[in-house]
Amino acid sequence: PHRGWAEGLSIFTNAPVDAAWEFSKYCCGEEGQKIFSAATGRIPNNYDLVETFWAPQVQENHGLTNTAAFIEAFSKGEADIISGLPRSQYWNEVVKPVGWDPLIAGSATAAEVLPLVDEGVQKL
């Protein structure tokens, strides 16, 4: 799975590099992923953990009964953006100013901003 705690980690240039890498490896490893998944309910970054750890957890804690559908979806899923443009351009030029910012400010609803975001993304 491409979504998980591991995608959001970064190491600052002024960080103690060795310690930062050790922390990142821990977060991306089995023990770190179990902590992340147990705390959030989100799917871990490892297929074995998805089946052996995440599925039983969300079945018990959230009543999710068809966890196999999530596992199957990964084998048939498609990338959400196919383009020569970087994701940062979509975010900076359309998604954040047109969608995210109004939602966070409470000045618009998702139903109002999503068509505008779609229109802007299609133009890019």
PDB file of N, CA and C in Angstrom, residues 47 50-52 54-59 63-76:
ATOM      1  N   TYR A  47       1.962  -5.398   3.293  1.00  0.00           N
ATOM      2  CA  TYR A  47       0.833  -6.295   3.016  1.00  0.00           C
ATOM      3  C   TYR A  47       0.623  -7.341   4.105  1.00  0.00           C
ATOM      4  N   VAL A  50      -1.144  -5.756   6.863  1.00  0.00           N
ATOM      5  CA  VAL A  50      -2.531  -5.451   6.496  1.00  0.00           C
ATOM      6  C   VAL A  50      -3.411  -6.656   6.828  1.00  0.00           C
ATOM      7  N   GLU A  51      -2.958  -7.820   6.440  1.00  0.00           N
ATOM      8  CA  GLU A  51      -3.753  -9.030   6.657  1.00  0.00           C
ATOM      9  C   GLU A  51      -3.714  -9.517   8.099  1.00  0.00           C
ATOM     10  N   THR A  52      -2.534  -9.500   8.713  1.00  0.00           N
ATOM     11  CA  THR A  52      -2.400 -10.124  10.032  1.00  0.00           C
ATOM     12  C   THR A  52      -2.660  -9.181  11.194  1.00  0.00           C
ATOM     13  N   TRP A  54      -3.779  -5.250  10.749  1.00  0.00           N
ATOM     14  CA  TRP A  54      -4.779  -4.219  10.497  1.00  0.00           C
ATOM     15  C   TRP A  54      -6.182  -4.795  10.388  1.00  0.00           C
ATOM     16  N   ALA A  55      -6.344  -5.832   9.569  1.00  0.00           N
ATOM     17  CA  ALA A  55      -7.683  -6.390   9.346  1.00  0.00           C
ATOM     18  C   ALA A  55      -8.355  -6.804  10.655  1.00  0.00           C
ATOM     19  N   PRO A  56      -7.714  -7.590  11.512  1.00  0.00           N
ATOM     20  CA  PRO A  56      -8.365  -7.939  12.779  1.00  0.00           C
ATOM     21  C   PRO A  56      -8.651  -6.717  13.659  1.00  0.00           C
ATOM     22  N   GLN A  57      -7.754  -5.735  13.646  1.00  0.00           N
ATOM     23  CA  GLN A  57      -7.947  -4.529  14.462  1.00  0.00           C
ATOM     24  C   GLN A  57      -9.190  -3.751  14.036  1.00  0.00           C
ATOM     25  N   VAL A  58      -9.317  -3.496  12.731  1.00  0.00           N
ATOM     26  CA  VAL A  58     -10.457  -2.685  12.284  1.00  0.00           C
ATOM     27  C   VAL A  58     -11.758  -3.473  12.325  1.00  0.00           C
ATOM     28  N   GLN A  59     -11.667  -4.782  12.216  1.00  0.00           N
ATOM     29  CA  GLN A  59     -12.877  -5.582  12.383  1.00  0.00           C
ATOM     30  C   GLN A  59     -13.391  -5.449  13.809  1.00  0.00           C
ATOM     31  N   GLY A  63     -15.773  -2.333  13.392  1.00  0.00           N
ATOM     32  CA  GLY A  63     -16.860  -3.107  12.804  1.00  0.00           C
ATOM     33  C   GLY A  63     -16.743  -3.318  11.308  1.00  0.00           C
ATOM     34  N   LEU A  64     -15.563  -3.128  10.760  1.00  0.00           N
ATOM     35  CA  LEU A  64     -15.361  -3.328   9.327  1.00  0.00           C
ATOM     36  C   LEU A  64     -15.330  -4.823   9.052  1.00  0.00           C
ATOM     37  N   THR A  65     -16.216  -5.285   8.211  1.00  0.00           N
ATOM     38  CA  THR A  65     -16.330  -6.727   8.002  1.00  0.00           C
ATOM     39  C   THR A  65     -15.694  -7.212   6.707  1.00  0.00           C
ATOM     40  N   ASN A  66     -15.538  -6.350   5.728  1.00  0.00           N
ATOM     41  CA  ASN A  66     -15.006  -6.783   4.438  1.00  0.00           C
ATOM     42  C   ASN A  66     -13.607  -6.209   4.212  1.00  0.00           C
ATOM     43  N   THR A  67     -12.683  -6.567   5.070  1.00  0.00           N
ATOM     44  CA  THR A  67     -11.318  -6.056   4.926  1.00  0.00           C
ATOM     45  C   THR A  67     -10.635  -6.603   3.678  1.00  0.00           C
ATOM     46  N   ALA A  68     -11.093  -7.731   3.197  1.00  0.00           N
ATOM     47  CA  ALA A  68     -10.516  -8.300   1.975  1.00  0.00           C
ATOM     48  C   ALA A  68     -10.703  -7.352   0.795  1.00  0.00           C
ATOM     49  N   ALA A  69     -11.752  -6.545   0.816  1.00  0.00           N
ATOM     50  CA  ALA A  69     -11.983  -5.594  -0.274  1.00  0.00           C
ATOM     51  C   ALA A  69     -10.852  -4.571  -0.356  1.00  0.00           C
ATOM     52  N   PHE A  70     -10.320  -4.146   0.785  1.00  0.00           N
ATOM     53  CA  PHE A  70      -9.211  -3.202   0.788  1.00  0.00           C
ATOM     54  C   PHE A  70      -7.958  -3.850   0.218  1.00  0.00           C
ATOM     55  N   ILE A  71      -7.713  -5.072   0.615  1.00  0.00           N
ATOM     56  CA  ILE A  71      -6.536  -5.789   0.141  1.00  0.00           C
ATOM     57  C   ILE A  71      -6.641  -6.011  -1.369  1.00  0.00           C
ATOM     58  N   GLU A  72      -7.805  -6.393  -1.829  1.00  0.00           N
ATOM     59  CA  GLU A  72      -8.045  -6.608  -3.259  1.00  0.00           C
ATOM     60  C   GLU A  72      -7.909  -5.301  -4.038  1.00  0.00           C
ATOM     61  N   ALA A  73      -8.368  -4.213  -3.458  1.00  0.00           N
ATOM     62  CA  ALA A  73      -8.317  -2.922  -4.148  1.00  0.00           C
ATOM     63  C   ALA A  73      -6.887  -2.511  -4.473  1.00  0.00           C
ATOM     64  N   PHE A  74      -5.947  -2.870  -3.613  1.00  0.00           N
ATOM     65  CA  PHE A  74      -4.560  -2.507  -3.879  1.00  0.00           C
ATOM     66  C   PHE A  74      -4.031  -3.197  -5.128  1.00  0.00           C
ATOM     67  N   SER A  75      -4.490  -4.398  -5.400  1.00  0.00           N
ATOM     68  CA  SER A  75      -3.998  -5.100  -6.580  1.00  0.00           C
ATOM     69  C   SER A  75      -4.662  -4.602  -7.856  1.00  0.00           C
ATOM     70  N   LYS A  76      -5.791  -3.911  -7.731  1.00  0.00           N
ATOM     71  CA  LYS A  76      -6.507  -3.433  -8.910  1.00  0.00           C
ATOM     72  C   LYS A  76      -6.587  -1.915  -8.974  1.00  0.00           C
TER      73      LYS A  76
END
